[in-house]
Phi, psi and omega in degrees: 000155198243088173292173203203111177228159193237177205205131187291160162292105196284141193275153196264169182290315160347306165312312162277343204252322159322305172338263120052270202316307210281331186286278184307312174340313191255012104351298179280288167011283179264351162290299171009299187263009180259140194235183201270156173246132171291151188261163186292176174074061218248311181304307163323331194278335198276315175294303182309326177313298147354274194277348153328286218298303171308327168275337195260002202243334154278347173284307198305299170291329174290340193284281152351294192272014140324308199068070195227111181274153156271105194293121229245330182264007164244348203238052182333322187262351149069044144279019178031016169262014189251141178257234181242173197254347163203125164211163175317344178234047161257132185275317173216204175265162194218145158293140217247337165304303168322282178313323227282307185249058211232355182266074196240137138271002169331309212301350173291340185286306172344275175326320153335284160302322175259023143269310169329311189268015165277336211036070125326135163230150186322131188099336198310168170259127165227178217233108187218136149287092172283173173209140189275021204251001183224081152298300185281016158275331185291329189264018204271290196290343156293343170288312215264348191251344158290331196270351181257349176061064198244165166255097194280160194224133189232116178256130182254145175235122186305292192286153193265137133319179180276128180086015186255189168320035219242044184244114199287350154224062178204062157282142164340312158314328152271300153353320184253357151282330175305310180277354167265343183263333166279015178056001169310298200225142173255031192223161176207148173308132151332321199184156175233157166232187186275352193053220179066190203298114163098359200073003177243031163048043181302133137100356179278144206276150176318314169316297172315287179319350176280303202277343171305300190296286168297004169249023156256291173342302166301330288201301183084037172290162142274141213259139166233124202237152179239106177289329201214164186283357148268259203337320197280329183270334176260010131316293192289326187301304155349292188287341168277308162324308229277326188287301210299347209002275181274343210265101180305150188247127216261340163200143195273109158240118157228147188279136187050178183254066181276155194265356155302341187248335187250320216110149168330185167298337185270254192020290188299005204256340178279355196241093232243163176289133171141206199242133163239135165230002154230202183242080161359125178283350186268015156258026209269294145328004198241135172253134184190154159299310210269003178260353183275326181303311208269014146306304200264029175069037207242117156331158159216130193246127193247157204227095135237167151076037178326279196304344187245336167294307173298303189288016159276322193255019153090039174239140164358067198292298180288012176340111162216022172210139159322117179288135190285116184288127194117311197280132191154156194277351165297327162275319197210159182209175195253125195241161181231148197278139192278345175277328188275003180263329157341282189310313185321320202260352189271287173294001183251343158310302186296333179289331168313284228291349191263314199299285205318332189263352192244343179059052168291303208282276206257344179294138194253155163220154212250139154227135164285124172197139191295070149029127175277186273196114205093357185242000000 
């Protein structure tokens, strides 16, 4: 007896290396044609960069004329934002990667964006945690909240991590008096606290806490002292209200991780870098300013976790050169024109569809064959 069995065509080679050929064509075809787009907001970001790039660039020379040199082998791209690895007002340890590539002024573009997607508008009232422990994410986010023409209500903590604003008469605090009083910036925090551990400079050597104490002092700020980490968080609120008066305050940003502002260690661990707009429920127990805003339906823009934030917007990770303003996928992304990808997948169909009718490919054929003996 005789079975009918069917056995596929195998495609020759000709056939395959056509393939082959018809493939990469339309590949280089549509990389070829493809072009850069501006991302929206294109004109804000590039001007907060801008005036980024001009504030980090008068802290350099006020660094320099301090007589603080720049070290080349921590600070490579000869941003005058990297500090030292221990002085009286470093509260803790810090990564030295982290400054290196938080020192962009791009990161003004960043910010940009996600107050836009808090929906802010010019006049708006926000709300900021600086930390001296990012001076450039602090001037990232004051480049972006002057070009958007928001009202900032600002608390600053005077002491650093390690490789932060940690120069003991050169703190954050003076970086953003340098730049106000140099017209850079038109704005200045409300108040500093010593920062470090509850925000009350818990575990710091008598020293630290002097030279702390004096660069607020210097500085004319006023101190906001606490006895216990709820009283220090119901401090800061206080004090945003009190500013913010009848005029709701439309976003929270805070810089780093101080736990008056994220929460303790558990805390800090519910909060991903980035625009938050509601309140995680296993942070619902954690008391911080940014778990009482978004209690109270108030964005949060959270500014940590540097390395994984710049490669989410196409910015610099390795910094070993001044970063160019502008340059990053938060300004332009790359779009391919959708009629030459058309056409491509459209020849490569049709190349599918000839092989198949000629049964290079997909075509099957019956062969007859006698079954042996036993079967």
């Amino acid at each position: 007896m005789k079975s009918v069995y069917w056995q596929p065509h195998r495609a020759g080679r000709p056939a395959l290396v056509t393939m082959a050929l018809l493939s990469i064509g339309a590949l280089l075809l549509v990389e070829s044609h493809r072009r850069r787009v501006a991302e929206r907001y294109y004109e804000e970001k590039v001007a907060a960069a801008h005036l980024a790039a001009d504030c980090m660039e008068t802290i350099k020379q006020r660094r320099i004329a301090l007589g603080h040199p720049i070290d080349p082998a921590v600070d490579p791209a000869q941003t005058g934002l990297i500090g030292a690895a221990l002085t009286p007002a470093t509260s803790t340890a810090g990564r030295l990667a982290a400054k290196r590539i938080s020192a962009n002024p791009n990161f003004a573009a960043i910010v940009v964006a996600l107050l836009k997607r808090a929906g802010v508008q010019p006049g708006d009232t926000v709300a900021i945690g600086y930390s001296g422990s990012f001076p450039g994410l602090n001037i990232a986010v004051e480049a972006a909240v002057q070009t958007l023409d928001l009202r900032p209500i600002g608390i600053s903590s005077a002491a650093a991590s390690q490789w932060g604003a940690n120069l003991p008469d050169f703190l954050w605090l003076d970086m953003e008096k340098t730049l106000y009083d140099e017209g850079k910036i038109h704005f200045r925090s409300r108040a500093a606290s010593l920062g470090g551990i509850e925000d009350r400079g818990l575990g710091m050597s008598d020293q630290t806490q002097q030279t702390l104490r004096q660069g607020i002092a210097r500085t004319g700020l006023a101190t906001i002292e606490a006895e216990n980490f709820t009283q220090s968080v119901e401090r800061r609120m206080q004090l945003y209200q009190d500013q913010a008066g009848s005029k709701p305050i439309k976003c929270y940003i805070n810089i780093g991780g101080g736990a008056t502002s994220v929460g303790k260690s558990l805390g800090k661990k519910q909060f991903h870098s980035g625009l938050h707009t509601r309140l995680p429920a296993r942070a619902r127990n954690i008391d911080s300013v940014m778990t009482r805003f978004l209690a109270a339906g108030v964005p949060v823009i959270h500014l940590i976790r540097v390395r994984a934030l710049a490669g989410r917007y196409g910015l610099e990770t390795e910094p070993r050169s001044p970063a160019i303003v502008g340059q990053g996928e938060v300004f332009e992304r790359y779009q391919y024109n959708a009629w030459y990808a058309a056409a491509a997948l459209a020849g490569i169909l049709a190349m599918l569809g000839l092989l198949n009718r000629r049964g290079g490919v997909a075509g099957r054929r019956p062969s007859l064959s006698t079954p042996q003996s036993g079967q």
